[in-house]
Coordinates of N, CA, C and O in Angstrom, one line a residue:
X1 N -161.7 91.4 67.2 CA -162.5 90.7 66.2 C -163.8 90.2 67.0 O -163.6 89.7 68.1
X2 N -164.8 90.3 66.6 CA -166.1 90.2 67.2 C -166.4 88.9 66.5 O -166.4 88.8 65.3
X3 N -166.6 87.8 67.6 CA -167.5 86.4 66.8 C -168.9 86.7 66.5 O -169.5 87.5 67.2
X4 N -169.5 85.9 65.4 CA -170.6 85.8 65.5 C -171.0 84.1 65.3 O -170.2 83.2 65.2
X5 N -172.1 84.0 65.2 CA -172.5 82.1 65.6 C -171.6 81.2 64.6 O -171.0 80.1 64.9
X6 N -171.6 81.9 63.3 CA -170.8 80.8 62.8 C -169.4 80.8 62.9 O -168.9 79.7 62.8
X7 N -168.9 81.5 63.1 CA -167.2 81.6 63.6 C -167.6 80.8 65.0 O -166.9 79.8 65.2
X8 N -168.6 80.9 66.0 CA -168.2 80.3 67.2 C -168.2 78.7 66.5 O -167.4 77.7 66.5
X9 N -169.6 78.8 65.8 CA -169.8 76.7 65.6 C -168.0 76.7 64.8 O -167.2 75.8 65.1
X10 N -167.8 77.3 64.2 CA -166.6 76.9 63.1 C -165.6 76.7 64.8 O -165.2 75.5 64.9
X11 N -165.4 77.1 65.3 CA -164.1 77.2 67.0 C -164.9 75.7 67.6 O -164.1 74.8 68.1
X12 N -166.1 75.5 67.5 CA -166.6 74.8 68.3 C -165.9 73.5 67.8 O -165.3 72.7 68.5
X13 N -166.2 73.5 66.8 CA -166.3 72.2 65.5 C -164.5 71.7 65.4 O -164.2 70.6 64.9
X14 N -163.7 72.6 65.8 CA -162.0 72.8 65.6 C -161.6 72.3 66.6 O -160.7 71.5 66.4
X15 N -161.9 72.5 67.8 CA -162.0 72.4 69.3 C -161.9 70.8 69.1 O -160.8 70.3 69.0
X16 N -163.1 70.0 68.9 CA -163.3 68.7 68.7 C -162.6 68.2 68.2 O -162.2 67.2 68.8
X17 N -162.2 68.5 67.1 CA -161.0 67.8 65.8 C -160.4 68.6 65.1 O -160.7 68.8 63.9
X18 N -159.4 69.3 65.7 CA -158.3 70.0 65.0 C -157.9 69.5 63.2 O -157.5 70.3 62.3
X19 N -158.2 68.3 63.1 CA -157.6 67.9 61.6 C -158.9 67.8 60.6 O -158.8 67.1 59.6
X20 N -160.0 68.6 60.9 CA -160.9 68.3 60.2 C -160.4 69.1 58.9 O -159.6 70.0 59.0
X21 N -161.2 68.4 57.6 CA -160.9 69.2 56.0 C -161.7 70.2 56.3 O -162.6 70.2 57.2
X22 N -161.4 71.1 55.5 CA -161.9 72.3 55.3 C -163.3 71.6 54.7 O -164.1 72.1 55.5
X23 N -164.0 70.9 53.9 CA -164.8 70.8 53.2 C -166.0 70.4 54.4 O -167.1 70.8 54.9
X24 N -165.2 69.2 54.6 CA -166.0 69.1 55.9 C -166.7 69.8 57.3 O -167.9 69.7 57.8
X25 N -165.7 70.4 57.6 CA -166.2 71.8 58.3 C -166.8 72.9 58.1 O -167.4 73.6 58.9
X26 N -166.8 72.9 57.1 CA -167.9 73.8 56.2 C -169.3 73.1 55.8 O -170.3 73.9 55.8
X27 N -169.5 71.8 55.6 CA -170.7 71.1 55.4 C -171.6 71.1 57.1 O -172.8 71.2 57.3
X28 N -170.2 70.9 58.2 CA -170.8 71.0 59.7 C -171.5 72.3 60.0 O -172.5 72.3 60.7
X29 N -170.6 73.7 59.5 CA -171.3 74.7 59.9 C -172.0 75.5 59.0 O -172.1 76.7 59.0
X30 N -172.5 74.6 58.3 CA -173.5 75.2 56.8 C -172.8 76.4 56.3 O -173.2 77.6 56.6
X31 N -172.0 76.1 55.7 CA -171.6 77.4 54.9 C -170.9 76.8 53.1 O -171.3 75.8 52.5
X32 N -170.4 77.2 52.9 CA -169.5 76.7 51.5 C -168.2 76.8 51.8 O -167.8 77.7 52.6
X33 N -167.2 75.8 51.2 CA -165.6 75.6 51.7 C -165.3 77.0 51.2 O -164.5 77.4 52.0
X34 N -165.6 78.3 50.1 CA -164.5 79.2 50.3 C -164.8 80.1 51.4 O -163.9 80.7 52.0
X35 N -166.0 80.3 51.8 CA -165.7 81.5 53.1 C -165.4 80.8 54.3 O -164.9 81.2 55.3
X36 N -166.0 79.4 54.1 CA -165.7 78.8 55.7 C -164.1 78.7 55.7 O -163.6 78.8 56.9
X37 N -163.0 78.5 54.6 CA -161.5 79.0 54.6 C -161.3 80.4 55.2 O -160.7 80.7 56.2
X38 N -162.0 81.3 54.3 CA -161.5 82.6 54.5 C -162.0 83.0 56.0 O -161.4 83.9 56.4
X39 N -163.0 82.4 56.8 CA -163.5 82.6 58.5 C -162.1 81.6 59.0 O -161.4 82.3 59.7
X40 N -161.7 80.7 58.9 CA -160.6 80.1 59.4 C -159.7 80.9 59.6 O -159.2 81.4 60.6
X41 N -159.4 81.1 58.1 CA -157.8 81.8 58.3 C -157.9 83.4 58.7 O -156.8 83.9 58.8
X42 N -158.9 84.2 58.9 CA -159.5 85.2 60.0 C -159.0 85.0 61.0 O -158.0 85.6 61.4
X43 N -159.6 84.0 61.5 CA -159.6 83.6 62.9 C -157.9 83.4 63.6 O -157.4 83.9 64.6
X44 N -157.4 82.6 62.8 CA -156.2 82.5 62.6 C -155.1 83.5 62.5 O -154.1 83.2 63.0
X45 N -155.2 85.0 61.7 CA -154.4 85.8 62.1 C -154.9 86.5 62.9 O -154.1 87.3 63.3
X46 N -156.2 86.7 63.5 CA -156.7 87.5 64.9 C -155.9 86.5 65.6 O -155.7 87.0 66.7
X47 N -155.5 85.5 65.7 CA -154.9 85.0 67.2 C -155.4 84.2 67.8 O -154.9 83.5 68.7
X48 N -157.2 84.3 67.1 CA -158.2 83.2 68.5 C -157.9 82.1 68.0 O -158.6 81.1 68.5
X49 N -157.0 81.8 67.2 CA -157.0 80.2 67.0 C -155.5 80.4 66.9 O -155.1 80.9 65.8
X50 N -154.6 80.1 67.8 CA -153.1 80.2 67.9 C -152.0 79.2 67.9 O -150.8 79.4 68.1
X51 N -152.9 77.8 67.4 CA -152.4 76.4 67.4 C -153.1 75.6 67.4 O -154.3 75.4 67.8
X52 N -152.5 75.0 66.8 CA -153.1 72.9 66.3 C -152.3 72.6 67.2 O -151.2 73.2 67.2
X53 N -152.8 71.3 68.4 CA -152.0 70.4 68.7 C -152.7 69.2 68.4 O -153.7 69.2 67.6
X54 N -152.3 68.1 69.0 CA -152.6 66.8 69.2 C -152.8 66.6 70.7 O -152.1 67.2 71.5
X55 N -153.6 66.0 71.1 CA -153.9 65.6 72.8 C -152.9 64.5 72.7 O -152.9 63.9 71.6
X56 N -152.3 64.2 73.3 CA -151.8 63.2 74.0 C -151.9 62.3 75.4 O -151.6 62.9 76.4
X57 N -152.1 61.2 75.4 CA -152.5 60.6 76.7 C -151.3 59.9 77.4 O -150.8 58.9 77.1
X58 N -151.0 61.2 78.8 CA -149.7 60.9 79.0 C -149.8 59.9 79.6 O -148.7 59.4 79.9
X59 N -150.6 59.5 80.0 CA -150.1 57.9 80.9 C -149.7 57.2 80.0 O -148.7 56.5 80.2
X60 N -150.5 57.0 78.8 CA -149.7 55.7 78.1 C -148.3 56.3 77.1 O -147.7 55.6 76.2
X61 N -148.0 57.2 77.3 CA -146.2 57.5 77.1 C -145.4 57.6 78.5 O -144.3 58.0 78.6
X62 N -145.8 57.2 79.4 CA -144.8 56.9 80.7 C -145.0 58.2 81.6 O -144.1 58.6 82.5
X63 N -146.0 58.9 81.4 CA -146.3 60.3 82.4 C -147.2 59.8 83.0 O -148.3 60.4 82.7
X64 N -147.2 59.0 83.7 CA -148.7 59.1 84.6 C -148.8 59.7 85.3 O -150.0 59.7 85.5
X65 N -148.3 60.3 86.0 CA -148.6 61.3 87.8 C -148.6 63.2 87.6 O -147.7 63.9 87.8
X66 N -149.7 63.5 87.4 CA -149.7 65.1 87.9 C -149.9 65.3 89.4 O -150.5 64.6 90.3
X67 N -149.1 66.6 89.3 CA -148.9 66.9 90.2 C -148.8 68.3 90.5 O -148.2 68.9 89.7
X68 N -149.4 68.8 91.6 CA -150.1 70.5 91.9 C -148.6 71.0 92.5 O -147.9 70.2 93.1
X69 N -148.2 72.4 92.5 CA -147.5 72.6 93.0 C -147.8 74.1 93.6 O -147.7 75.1 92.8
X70 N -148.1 74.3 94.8 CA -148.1 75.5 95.0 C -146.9 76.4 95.8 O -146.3 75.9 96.8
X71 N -146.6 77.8 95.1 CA -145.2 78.0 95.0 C -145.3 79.9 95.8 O -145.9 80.9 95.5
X72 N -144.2 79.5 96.7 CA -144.1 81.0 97.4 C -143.0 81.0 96.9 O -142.3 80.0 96.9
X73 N -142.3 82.6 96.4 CA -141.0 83.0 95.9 C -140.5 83.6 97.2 O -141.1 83.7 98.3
X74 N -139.0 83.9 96.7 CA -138.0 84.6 97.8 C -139.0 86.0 97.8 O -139.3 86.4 99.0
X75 N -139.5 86.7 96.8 CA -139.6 88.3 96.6 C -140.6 88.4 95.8 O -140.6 87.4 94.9
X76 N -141.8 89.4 95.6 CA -142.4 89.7 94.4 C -142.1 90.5 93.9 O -143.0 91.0 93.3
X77 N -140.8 91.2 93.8 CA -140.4 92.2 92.8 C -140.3 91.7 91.5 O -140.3 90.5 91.1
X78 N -140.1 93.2 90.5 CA -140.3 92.1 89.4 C -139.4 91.3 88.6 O -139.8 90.6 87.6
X79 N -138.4 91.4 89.1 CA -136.4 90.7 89.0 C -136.8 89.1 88.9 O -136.6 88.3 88.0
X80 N -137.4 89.0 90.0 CA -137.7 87.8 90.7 C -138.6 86.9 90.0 O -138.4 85.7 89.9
X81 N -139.7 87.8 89.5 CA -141.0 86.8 89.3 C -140.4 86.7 87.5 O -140.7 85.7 86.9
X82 N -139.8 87.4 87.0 CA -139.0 87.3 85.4 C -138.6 86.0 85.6 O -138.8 85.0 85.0
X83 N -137.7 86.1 86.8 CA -136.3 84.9 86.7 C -137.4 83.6 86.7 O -137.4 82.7 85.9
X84 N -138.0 83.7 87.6 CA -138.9 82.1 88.3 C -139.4 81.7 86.6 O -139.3 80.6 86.1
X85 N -140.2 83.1 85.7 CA -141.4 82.3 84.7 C -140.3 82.1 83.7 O -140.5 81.1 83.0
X86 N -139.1 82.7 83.5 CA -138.3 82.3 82.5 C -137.4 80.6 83.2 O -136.9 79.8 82.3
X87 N -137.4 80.5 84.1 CA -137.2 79.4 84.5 C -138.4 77.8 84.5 O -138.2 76.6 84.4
X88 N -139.3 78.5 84.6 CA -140.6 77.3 84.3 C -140.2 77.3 82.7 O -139.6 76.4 82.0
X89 N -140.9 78.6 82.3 CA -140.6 78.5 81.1 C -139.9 77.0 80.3 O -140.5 76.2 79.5
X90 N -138.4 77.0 80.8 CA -137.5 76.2 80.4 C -137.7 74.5 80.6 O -136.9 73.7 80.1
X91 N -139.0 74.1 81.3 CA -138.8 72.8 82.6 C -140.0 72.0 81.4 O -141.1 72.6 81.3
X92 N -139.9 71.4 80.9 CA -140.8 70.3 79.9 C -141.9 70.1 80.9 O -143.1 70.6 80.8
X93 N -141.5 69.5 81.9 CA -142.4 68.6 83.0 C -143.3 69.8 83.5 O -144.5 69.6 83.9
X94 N -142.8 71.1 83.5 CA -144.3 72.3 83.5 C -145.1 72.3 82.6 O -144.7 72.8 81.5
X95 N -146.4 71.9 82.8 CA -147.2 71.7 81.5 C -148.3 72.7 81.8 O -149.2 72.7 81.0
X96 N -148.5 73.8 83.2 CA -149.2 74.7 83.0 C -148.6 75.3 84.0 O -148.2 74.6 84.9
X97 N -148.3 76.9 84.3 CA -148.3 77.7 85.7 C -148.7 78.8 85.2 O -148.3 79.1 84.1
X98 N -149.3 79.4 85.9 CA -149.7 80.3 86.8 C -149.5 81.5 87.9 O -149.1 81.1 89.0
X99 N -149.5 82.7 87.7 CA -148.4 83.4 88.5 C -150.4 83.7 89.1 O -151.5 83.7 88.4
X100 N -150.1 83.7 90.7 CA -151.5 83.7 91.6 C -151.8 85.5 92.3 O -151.1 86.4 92.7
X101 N -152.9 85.3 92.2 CA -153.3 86.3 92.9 C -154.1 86.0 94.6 O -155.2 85.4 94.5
X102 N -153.6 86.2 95.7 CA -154.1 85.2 97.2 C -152.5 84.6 97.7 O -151.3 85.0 97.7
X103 N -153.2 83.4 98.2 CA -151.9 82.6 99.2 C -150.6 82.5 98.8 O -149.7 83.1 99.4
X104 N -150.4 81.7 97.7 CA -149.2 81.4 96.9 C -148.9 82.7 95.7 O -149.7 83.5 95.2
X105 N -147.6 82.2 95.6 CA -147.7 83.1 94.0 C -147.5 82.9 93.1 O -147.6 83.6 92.1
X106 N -147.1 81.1 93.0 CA -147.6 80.6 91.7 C -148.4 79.2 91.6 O -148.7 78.7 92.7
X107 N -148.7 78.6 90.6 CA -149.4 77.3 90.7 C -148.7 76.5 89.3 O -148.6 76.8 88.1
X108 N -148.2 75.5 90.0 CA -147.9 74.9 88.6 C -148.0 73.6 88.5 O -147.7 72.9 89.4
X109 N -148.6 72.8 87.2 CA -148.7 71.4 87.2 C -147.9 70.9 86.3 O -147.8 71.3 85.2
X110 N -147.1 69.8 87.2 CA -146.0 69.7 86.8 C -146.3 67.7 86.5 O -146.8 67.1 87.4
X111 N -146.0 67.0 85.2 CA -146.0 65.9 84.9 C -144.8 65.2 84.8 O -143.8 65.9 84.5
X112 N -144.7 63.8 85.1 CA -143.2 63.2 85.5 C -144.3 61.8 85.8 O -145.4 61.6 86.3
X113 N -143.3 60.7 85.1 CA -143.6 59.0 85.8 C -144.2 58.8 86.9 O -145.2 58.2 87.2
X114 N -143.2 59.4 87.9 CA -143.9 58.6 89.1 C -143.3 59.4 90.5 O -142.9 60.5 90.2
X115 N -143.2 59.3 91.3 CA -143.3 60.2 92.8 C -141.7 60.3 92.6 O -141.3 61.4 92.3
X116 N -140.8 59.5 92.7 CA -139.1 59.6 92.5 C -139.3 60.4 91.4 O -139.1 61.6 91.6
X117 N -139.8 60.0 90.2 CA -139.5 61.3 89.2 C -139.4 63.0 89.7 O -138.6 63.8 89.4
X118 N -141.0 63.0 90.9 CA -141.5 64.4 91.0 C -140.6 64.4 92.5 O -141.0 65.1 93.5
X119 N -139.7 63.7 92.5 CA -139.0 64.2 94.0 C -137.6 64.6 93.8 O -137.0 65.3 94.6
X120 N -137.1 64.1 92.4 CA -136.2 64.5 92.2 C -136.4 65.6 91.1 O -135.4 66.1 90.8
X121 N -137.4 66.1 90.4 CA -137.7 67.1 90.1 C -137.6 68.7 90.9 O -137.1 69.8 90.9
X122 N -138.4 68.1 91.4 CA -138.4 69.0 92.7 C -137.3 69.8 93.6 O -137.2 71.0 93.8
X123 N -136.4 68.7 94.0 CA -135.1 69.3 94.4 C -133.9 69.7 93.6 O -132.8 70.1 93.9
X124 N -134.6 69.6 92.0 CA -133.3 69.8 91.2 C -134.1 71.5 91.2 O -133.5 72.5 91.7
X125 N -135.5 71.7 90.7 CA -135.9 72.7 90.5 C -136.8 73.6 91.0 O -137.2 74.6 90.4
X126 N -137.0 73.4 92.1 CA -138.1 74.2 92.5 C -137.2 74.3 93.6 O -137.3 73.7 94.7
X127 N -136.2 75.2 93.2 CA -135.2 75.7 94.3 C -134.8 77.0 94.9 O -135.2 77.8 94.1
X128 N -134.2 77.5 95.8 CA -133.5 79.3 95.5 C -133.3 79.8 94.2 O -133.5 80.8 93.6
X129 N -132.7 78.6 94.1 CA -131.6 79.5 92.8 C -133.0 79.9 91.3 O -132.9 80.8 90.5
X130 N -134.0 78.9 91.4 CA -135.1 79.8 90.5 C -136.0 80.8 91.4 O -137.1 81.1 91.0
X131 N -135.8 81.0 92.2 CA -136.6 82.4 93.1 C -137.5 81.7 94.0 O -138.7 82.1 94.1
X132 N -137.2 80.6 94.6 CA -138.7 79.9 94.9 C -138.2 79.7 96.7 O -137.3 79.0 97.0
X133 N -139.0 80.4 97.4 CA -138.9 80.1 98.9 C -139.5 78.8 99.9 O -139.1 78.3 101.0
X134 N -140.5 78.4 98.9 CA -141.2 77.3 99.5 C -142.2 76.6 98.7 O -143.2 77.3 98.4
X135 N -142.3 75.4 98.3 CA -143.4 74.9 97.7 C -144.2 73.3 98.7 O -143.6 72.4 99.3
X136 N -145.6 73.7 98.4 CA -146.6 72.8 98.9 C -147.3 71.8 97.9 O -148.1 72.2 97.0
X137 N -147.0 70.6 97.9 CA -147.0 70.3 96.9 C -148.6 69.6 96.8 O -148.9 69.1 97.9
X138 N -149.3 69.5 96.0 CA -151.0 68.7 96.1 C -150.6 67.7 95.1 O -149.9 67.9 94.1
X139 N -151.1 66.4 95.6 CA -151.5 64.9 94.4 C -153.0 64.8 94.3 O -153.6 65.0 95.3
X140 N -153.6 64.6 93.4 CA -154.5 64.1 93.2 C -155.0 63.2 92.9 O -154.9 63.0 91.7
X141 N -155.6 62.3 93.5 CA -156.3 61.4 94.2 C -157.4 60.1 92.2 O -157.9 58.9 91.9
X142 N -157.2 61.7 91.5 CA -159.1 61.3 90.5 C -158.3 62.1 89.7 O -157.4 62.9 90.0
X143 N -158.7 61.8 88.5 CA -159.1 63.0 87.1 C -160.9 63.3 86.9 O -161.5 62.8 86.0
X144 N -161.3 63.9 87.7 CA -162.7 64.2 87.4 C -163.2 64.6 86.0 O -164.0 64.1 85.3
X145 N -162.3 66.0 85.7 CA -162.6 66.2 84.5 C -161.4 66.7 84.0 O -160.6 67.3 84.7
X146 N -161.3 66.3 82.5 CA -159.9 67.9 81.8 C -160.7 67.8 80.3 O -161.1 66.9 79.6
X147 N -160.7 68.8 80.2 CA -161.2 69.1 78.9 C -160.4 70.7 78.7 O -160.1 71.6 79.5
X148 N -160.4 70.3 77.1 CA -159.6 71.6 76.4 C -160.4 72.6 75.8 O -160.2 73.8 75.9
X149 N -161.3 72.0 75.3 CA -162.3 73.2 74.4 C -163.0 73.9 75.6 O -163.3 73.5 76.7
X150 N -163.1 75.5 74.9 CA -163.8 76.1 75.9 C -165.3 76.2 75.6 O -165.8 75.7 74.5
X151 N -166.1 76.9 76.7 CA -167.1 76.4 76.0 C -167.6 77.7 75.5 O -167.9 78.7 76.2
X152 N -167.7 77.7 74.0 CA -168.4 78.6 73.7 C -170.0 78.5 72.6 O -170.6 79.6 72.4

């Protein structure tokens, strides 16, 4: 499906506030509520809009600490790298990974309370038995930036 400006402003405008009315959003991107519905729900079965969430700010639910994980497996066959992503897959506290192309072969940011949380995380799961040979783990220091919307 090929965007054009008003499908991007309508992505742009969704990005910001997932819960906006349709009427509303259509007044934002100058159009009228029935085609600005029928470009939504477009958009919507092409895939480019594949979920509503809510942001949540994990520190004030008891997640404060991310944490970088960079991950060498036992093997890159493809047995191996199945077992590891069906195993992230499974782990709540993976809140993004990454299979890498370069040093490591995976990247994953993993959320948990506080340093005991992510130490015992760690040794429960970032083990052999999920394909993982070695992990280096990064803290960061700042939140410089996180932003969700992309920019279009």
């Amino acid at each position: 499906m090929a965007l054009d400006q008003i499908d991007k402003r309508i992505l742009r405008e969704l990005q910001r506030d997932g819960r906006l009315q349709n009427v509303e959003l259509a007044r934002r991107v100058g159009l009228s509520p029935s085609p600005c519905l029928r470009r939504v729900r477009l958009l919507e079965e092409a895939g480019i809009i594949s979920r509503y969430v809510a942001v949540v700010d994990q520190a004030k639910v008891g997640l404060s600490l991310s944490m970088f994980a960079r991950v060498w497996l036992t093997a890159q066959d493809a047995e191996t790298i199945d077992h590891f992503i069906e195993a992230m897959r499974r782990l709540p506290e993976v809140v993004e990974c990454y299979i890498m192309l370069g040093e490591s072969d995976a990247l994953l940011r993993v959320v948990v309370a506080d340093l005991e949380g992510y130490r015992r995380f760690q040794s429960t799961h970032l083990t052999r038995r999920n394909g993982i040979q070695n992990v280096k783990t990064d803290v960061p220091s700042q939140t410089v930036k996180q932003v969700f919307a992309l920019p279009l």
